[in-house]
PDB file of C-alpha atoms in Angstrom:
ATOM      1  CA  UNK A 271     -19.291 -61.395 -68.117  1.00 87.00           C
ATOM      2  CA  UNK A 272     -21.986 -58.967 -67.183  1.00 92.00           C
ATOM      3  CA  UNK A 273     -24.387 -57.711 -64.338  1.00 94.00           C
ATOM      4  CA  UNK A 274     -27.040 -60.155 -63.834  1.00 95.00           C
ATOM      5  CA  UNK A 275     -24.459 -63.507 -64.393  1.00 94.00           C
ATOM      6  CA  UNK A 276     -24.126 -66.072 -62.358  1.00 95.00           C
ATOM      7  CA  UNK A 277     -20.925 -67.708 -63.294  1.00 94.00           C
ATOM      8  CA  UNK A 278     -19.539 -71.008 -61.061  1.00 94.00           C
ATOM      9  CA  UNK A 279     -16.134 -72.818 -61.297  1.00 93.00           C
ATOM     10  CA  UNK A 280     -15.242 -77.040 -60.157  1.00 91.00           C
ATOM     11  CA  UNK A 281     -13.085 -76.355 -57.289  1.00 90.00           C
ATOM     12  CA  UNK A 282      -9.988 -78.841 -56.370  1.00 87.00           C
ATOM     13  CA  UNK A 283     -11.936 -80.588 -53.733  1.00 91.00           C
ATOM     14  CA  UNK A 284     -14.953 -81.140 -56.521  1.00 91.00           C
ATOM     15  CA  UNK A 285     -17.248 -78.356 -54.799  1.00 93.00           C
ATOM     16  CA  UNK A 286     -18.862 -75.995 -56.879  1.00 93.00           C
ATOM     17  CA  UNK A 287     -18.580 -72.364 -56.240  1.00 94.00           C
ATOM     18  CA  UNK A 288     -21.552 -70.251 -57.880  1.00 94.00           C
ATOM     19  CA  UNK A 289     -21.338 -66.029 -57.815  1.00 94.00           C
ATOM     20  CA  UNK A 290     -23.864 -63.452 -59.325  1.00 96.00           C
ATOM     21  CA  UNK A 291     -22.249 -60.482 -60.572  1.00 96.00           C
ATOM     22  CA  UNK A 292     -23.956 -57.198 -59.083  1.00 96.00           C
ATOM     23  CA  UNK A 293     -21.968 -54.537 -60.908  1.00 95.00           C
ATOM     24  CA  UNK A 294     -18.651 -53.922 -62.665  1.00 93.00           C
ATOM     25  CA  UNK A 295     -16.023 -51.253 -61.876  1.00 91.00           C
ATOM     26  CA  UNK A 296     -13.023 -49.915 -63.268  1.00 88.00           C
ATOM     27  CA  UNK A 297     -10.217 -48.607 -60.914  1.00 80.00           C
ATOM     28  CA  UNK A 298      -8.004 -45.785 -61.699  1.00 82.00           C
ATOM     29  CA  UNK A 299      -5.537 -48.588 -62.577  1.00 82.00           C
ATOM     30  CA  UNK A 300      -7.195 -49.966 -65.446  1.00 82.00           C
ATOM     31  CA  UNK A 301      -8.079 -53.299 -63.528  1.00 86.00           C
ATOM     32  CA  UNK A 302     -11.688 -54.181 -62.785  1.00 91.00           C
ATOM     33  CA  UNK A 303     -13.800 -55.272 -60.223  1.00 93.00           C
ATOM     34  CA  UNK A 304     -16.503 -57.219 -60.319  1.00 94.00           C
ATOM     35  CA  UNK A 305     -19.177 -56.608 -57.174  1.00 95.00           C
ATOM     36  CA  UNK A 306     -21.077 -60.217 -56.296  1.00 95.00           C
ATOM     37  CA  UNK A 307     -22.866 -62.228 -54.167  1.00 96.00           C
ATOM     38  CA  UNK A 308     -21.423 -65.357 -53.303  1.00 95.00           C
ATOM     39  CA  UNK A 309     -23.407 -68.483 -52.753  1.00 95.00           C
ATOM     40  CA  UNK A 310     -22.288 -71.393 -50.310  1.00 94.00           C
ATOM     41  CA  UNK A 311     -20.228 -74.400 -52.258  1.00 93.00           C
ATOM     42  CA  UNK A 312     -22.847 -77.033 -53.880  1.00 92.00           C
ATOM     43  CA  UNK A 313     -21.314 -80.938 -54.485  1.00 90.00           C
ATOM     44  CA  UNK A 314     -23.480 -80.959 -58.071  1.00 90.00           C
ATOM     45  CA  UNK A 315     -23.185 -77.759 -60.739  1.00 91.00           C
ATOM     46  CA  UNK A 316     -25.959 -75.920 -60.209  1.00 90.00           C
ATOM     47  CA  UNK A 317     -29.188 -75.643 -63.098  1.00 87.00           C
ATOM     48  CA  UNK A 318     -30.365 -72.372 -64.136  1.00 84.00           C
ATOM     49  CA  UNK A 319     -33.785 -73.298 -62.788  1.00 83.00           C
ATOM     50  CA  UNK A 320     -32.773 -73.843 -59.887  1.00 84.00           C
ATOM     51  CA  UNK A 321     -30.175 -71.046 -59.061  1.00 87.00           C
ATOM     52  CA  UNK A 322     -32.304 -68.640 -56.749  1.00 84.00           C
ATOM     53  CA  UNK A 323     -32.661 -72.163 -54.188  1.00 87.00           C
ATOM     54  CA  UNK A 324     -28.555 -71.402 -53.251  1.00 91.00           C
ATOM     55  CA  UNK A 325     -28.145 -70.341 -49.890  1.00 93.00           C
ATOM     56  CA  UNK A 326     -26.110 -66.911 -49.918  1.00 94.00           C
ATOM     57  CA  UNK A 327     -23.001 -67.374 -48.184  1.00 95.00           C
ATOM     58  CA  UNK A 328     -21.865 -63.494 -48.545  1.00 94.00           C
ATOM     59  CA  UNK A 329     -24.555 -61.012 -49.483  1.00 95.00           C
ATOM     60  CA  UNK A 330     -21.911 -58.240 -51.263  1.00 96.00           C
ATOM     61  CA  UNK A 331     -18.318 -58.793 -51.944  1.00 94.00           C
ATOM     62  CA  UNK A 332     -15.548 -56.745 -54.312  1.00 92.00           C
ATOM     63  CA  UNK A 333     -13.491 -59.282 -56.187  1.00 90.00           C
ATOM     64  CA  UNK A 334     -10.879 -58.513 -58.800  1.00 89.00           C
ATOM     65  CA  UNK A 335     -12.512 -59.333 -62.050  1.00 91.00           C
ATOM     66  CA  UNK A 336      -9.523 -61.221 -63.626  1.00 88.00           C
ATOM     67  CA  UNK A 337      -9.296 -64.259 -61.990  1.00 85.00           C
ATOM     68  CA  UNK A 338     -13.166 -64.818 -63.123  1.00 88.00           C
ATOM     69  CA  UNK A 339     -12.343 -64.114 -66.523  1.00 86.00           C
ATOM     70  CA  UNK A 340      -9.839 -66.775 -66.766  1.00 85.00           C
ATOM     71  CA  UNK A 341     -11.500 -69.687 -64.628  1.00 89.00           C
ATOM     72  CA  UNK A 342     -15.062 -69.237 -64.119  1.00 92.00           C
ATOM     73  CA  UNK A 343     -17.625 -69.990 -66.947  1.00 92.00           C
ATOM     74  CA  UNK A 344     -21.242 -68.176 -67.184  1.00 93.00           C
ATOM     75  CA  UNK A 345     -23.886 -70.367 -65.735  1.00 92.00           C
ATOM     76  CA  UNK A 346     -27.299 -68.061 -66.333  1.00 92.00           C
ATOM     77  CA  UNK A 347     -28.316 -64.589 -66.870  1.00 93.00           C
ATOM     78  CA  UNK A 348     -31.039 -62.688 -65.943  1.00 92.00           C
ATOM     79  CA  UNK A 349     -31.900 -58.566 -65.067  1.00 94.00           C
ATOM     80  CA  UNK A 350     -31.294 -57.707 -61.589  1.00 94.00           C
ATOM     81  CA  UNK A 351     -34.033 -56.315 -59.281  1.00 93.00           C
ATOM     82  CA  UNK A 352     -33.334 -54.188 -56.304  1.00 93.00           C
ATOM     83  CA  UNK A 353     -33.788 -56.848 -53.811  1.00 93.00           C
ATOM     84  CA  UNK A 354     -30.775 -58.985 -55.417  1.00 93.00           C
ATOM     85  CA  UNK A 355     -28.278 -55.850 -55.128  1.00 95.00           C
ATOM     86  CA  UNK A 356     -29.564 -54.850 -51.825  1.00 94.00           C
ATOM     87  CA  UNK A 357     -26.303 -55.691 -50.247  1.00 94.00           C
ATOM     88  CA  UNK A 358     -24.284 -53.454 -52.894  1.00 95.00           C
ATOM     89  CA  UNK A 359     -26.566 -50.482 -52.101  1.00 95.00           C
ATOM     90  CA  UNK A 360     -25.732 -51.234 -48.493  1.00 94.00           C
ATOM     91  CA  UNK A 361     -21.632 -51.189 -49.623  1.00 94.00           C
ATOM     92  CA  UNK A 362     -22.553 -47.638 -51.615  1.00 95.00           C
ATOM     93  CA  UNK A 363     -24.302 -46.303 -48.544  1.00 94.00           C
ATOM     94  CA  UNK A 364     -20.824 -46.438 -46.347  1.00 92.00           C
ATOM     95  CA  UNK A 365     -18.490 -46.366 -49.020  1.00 91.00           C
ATOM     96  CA  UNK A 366     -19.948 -44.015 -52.018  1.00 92.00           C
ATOM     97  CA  UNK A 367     -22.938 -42.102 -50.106  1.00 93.00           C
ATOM     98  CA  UNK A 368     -23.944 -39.778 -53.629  1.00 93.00           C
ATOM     99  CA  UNK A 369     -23.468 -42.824 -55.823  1.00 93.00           C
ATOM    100  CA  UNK A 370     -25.760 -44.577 -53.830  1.00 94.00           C
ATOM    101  CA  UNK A 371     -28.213 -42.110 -53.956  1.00 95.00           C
ATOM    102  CA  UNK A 372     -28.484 -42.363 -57.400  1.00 94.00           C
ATOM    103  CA  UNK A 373     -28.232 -45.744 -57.982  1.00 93.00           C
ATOM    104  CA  UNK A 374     -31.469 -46.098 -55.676  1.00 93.00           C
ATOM    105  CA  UNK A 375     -33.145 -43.203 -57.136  1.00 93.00           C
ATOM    106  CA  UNK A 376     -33.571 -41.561 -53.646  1.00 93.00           C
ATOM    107  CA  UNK A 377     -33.866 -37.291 -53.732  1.00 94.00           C
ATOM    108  CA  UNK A 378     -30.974 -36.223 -51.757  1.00 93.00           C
ATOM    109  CA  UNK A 379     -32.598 -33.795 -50.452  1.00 94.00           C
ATOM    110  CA  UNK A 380     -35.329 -35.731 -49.146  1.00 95.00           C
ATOM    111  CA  UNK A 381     -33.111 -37.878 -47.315  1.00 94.00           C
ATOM    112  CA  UNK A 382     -31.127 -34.909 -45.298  1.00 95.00           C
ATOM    113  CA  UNK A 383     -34.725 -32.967 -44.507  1.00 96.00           C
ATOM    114  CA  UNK A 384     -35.505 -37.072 -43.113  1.00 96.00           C
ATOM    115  CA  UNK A 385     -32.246 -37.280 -40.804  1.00 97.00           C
ATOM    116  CA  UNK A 386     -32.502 -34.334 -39.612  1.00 97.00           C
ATOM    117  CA  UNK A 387     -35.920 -34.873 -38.198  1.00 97.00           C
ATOM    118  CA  UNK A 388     -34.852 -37.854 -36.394  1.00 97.00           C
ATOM    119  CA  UNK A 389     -31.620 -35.628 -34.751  1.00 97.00           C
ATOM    120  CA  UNK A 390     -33.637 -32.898 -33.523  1.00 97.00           C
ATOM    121  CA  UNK A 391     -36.306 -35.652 -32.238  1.00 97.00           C
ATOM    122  CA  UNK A 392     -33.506 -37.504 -30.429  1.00 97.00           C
ATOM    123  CA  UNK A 393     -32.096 -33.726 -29.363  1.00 97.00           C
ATOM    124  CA  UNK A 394     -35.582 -32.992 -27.723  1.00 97.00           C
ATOM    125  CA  UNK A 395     -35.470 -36.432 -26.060  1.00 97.00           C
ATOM    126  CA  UNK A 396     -32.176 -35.600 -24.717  1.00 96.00           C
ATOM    127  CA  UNK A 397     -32.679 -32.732 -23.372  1.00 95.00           C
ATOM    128  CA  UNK A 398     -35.527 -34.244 -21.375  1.00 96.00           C
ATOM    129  CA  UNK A 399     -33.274 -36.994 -19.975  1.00 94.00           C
ATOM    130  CA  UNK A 400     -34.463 -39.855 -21.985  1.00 96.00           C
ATOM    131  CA  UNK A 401     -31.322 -41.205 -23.379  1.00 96.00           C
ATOM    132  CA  UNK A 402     -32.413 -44.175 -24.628  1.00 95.00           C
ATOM    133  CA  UNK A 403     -35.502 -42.892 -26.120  1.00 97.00           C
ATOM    134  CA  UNK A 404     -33.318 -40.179 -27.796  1.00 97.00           C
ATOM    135  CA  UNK A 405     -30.930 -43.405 -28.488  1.00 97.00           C
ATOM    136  CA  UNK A 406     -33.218 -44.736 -30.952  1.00 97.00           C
ATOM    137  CA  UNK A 407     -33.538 -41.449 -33.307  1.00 97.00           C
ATOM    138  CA  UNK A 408     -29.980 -41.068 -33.486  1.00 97.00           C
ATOM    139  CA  UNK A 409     -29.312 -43.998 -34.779  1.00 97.00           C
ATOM    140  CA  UNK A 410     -32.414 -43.506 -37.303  1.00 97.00           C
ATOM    141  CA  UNK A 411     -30.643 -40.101 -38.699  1.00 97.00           C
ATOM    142  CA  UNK A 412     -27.119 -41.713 -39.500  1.00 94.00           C
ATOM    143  CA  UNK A 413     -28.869 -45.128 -40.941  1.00 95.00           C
ATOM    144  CA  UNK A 414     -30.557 -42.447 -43.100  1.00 95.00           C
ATOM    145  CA  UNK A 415     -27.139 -40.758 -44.012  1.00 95.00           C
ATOM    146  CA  UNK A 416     -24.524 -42.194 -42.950  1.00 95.00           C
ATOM    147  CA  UNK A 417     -21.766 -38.924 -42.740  1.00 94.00           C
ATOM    148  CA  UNK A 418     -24.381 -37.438 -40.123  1.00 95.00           C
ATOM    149  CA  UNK A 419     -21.541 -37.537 -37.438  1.00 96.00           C
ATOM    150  CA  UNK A 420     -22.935 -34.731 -35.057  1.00 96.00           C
ATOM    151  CA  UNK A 421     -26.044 -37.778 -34.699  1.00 97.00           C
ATOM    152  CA  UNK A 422     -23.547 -40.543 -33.864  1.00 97.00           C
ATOM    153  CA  UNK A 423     -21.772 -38.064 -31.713  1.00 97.00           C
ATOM    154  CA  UNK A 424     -24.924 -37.808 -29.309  1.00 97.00           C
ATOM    155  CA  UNK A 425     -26.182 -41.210 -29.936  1.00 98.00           C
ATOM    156  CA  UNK A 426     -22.726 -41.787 -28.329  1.00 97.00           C
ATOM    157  CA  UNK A 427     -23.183 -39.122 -25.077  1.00 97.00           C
ATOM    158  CA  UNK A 428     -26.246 -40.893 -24.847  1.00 97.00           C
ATOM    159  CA  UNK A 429     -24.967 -44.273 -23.843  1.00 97.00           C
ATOM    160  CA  UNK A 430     -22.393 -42.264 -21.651  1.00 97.00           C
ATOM    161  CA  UNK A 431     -25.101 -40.785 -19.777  1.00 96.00           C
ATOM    162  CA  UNK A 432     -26.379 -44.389 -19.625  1.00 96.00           C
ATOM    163  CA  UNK A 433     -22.990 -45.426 -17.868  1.00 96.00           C
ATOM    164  CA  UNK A 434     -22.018 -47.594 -21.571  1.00 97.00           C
ATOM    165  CA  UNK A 435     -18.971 -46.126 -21.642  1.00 97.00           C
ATOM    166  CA  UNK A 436     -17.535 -49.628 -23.646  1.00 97.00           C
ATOM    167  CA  UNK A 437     -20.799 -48.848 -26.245  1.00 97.00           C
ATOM    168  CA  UNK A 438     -19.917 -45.209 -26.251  1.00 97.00           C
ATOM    169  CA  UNK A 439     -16.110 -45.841 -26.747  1.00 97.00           C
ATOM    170  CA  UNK A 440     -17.367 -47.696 -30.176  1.00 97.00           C
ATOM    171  CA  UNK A 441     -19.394 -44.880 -31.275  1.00 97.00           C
ATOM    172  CA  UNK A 442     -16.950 -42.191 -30.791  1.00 97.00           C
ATOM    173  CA  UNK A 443     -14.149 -44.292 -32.597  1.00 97.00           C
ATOM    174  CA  UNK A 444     -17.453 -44.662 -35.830  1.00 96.00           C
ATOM    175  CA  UNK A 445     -17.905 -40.983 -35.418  1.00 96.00           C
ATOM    176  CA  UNK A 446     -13.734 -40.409 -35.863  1.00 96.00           C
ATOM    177  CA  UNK A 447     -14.093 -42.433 -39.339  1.00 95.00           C
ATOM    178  CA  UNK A 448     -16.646 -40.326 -40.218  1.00 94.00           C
ATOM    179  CA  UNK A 449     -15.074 -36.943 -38.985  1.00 94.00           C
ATOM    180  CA  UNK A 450     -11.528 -37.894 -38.271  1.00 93.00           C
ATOM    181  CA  UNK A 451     -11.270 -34.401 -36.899  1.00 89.00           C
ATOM    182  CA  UNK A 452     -13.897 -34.613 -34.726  1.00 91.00           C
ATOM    183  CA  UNK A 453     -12.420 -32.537 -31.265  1.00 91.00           C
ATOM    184  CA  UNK A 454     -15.481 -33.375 -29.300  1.00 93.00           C
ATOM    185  CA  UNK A 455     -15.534 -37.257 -30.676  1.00 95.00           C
ATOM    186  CA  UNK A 456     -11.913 -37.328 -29.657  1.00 94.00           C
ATOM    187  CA  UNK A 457     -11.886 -36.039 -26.201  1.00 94.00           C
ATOM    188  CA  UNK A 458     -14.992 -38.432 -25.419  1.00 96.00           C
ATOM    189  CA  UNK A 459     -13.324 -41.094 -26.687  1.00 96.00           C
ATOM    190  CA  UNK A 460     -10.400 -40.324 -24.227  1.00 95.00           C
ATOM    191  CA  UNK A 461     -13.404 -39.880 -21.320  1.00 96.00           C
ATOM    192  CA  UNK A 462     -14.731 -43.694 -22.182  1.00 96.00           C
ATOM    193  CA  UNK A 463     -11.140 -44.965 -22.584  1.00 96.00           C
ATOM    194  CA  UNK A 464     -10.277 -43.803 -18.712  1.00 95.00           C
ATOM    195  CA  UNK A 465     -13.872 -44.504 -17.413  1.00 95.00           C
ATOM    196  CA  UNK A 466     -12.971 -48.597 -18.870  1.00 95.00           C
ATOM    197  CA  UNK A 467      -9.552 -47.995 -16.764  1.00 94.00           C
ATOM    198  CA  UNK A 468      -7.429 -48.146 -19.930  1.00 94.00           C
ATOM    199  CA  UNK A 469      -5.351 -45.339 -18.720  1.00 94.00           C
ATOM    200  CA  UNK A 470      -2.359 -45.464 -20.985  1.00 93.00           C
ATOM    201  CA  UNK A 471      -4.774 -45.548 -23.786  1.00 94.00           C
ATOM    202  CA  UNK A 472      -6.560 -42.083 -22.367  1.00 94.00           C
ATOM    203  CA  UNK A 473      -3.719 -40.571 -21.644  1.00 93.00           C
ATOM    204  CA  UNK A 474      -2.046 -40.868 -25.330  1.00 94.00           C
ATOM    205  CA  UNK A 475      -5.419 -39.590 -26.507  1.00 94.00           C
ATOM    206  CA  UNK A 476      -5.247 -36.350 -24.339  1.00 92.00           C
ATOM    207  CA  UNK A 477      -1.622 -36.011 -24.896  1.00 93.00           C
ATOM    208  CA  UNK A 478      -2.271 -35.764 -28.872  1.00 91.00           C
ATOM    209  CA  UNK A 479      -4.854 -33.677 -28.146  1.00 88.00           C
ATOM    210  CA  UNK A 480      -2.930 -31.383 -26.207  1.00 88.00           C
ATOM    211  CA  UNK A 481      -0.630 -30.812 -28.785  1.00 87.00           C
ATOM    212  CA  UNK A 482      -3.049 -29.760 -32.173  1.00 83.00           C
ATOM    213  CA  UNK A 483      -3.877 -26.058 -32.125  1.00 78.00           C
ATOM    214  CA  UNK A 484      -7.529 -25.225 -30.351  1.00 72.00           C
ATOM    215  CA  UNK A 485      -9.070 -23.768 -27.620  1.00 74.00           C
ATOM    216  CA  UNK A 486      -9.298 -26.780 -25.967  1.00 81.00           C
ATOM    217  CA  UNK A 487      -5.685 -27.697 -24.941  1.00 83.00           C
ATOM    218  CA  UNK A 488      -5.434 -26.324 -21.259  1.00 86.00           C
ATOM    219  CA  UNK A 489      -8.625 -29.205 -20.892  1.00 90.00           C
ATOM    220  CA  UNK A 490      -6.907 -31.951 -22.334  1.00 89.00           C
ATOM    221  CA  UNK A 491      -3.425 -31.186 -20.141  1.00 91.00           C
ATOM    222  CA  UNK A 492      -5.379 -31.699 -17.100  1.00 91.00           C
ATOM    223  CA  UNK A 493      -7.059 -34.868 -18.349  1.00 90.00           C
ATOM    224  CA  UNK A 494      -3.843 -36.166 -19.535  1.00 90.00           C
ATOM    225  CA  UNK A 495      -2.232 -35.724 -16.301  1.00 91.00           C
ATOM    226  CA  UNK A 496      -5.711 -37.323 -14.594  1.00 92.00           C
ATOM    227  CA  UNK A 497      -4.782 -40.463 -16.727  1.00 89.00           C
ATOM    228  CA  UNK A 498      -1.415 -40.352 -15.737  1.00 90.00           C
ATOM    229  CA  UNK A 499      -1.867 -40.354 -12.210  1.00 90.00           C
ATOM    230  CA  UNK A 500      -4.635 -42.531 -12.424  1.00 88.00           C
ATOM    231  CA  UNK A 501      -1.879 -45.134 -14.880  1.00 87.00           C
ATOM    232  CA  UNK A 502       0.687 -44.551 -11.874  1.00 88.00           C
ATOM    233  CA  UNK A 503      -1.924 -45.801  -9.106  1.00 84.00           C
ATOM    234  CA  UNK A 504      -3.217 -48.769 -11.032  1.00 84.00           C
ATOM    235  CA  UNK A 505       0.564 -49.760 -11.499  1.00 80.00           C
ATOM    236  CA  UNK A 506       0.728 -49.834  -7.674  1.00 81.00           C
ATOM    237  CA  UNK A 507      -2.496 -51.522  -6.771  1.00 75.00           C
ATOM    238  CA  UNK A 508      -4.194 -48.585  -5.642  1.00 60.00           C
TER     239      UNK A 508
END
């Protein structure tokens, strides 16, 4: 079994379950990984002529090789194109950012000089209070490259400024994957968490941040104790 396969296997209930195999990996462990799309179950086994008419069910999925090898048969086999491993490329842009640079034949390079166009665009926009205008060329730099945290940072302060503080909360928590030592990421998130009126959750955010070494700690006391008092009122209906 290959990339370019399609291999299917008779499930219990008679269905037929069809995959196309994307890519092969080998783990560190010696077991291997086959990356696929997965087509929805079809009552008849599919023909090779008429494979590309299944409906994709899942458009990029990592499944361990082995149980393929012993149950599923090859169906067909032809060469990929890009548009059939689109939704790999889309797993190597979050997961494997330089391996999916190659693998797409982009220029690095290229792609950086291209983000960071659309982050000092949206910085421009910002700083002439258009938020949502600035909004949209945030989100262009990190769709560009992905690790561009400082861009999903703003896009973030944007929404704040907007008064999204449940859309902001989600970008700061992205922007933490990213950059799980993000400082200003972390305090926002803490902002969002008590502007929502989840105070507990603020506070523990400020207290943690309290205690790692910065400059920043004296600010985070006195927004932990603002979430505590804030937690203490709400517990008494006031």
């Amino acid at each position: 079994m290959k990339a370019g396969d399609f291999i299917t296997v008779q499930e219990d209930n008679g269905d037929w379950h069809t995959v196309r195999i994307l890519e092969a990996d080998t783990w560190p462990d010696g077991s291997e990984v086959f990356h696929c799309t997965s087509y929805r179950p079809t009552r008849e086994r599919p023909h090779a002529d008429a494979l590309r008419m299944l409906e994709v069910a899942v458009h990029h999925a990592p499944i361990d090789a082995a149980d393929f090898k012993a149950r599923w048969s090859v169906l067909h086999s032809q060469p990929l194109t890009d548009a059939d491993k689109a939704g790999f490329f889309e797993y190597l842009k979050h997961t494997d950012f330089p391996r999916y640079v190659e693998a797409t034949g982009q220029d690095l390079s290229a792609l950086i000089a291209s983000a960071n166009a659309e982050y000092r665009q949206g910085c421009a926009l910002s700083e002439q209070a258009q938020p949502q205008r600035a909004i949209e060329h945030y989100e262009r730099a990190f769709d560009l490259f992905p690790l561009f945290f400082e861009a999903i940072d703003n896009r973030a302060f944007s929404l704040m400024e907007l008064g999204d503080y449940a859309a902001a909360l989600i970008g700061f928590e992205h922007s933490l994957r990213v950059n799980p030592q993000g400082d200003a990421a972390s305090f926002s998130r803490g902002e969002c968490l008590l502007k929502l009126g989840r105070y507990a959750e603020a506070e523990a955010v400020f207290r943690d941040g309290a205690q790692r070494p910065g400059e920043h700690q004296a600010l985070y006391r006195q927004f932990e104790e603002t979430a505590r008092n804030q937690r203490w009122l709400a517990a008494r209906g006031k």
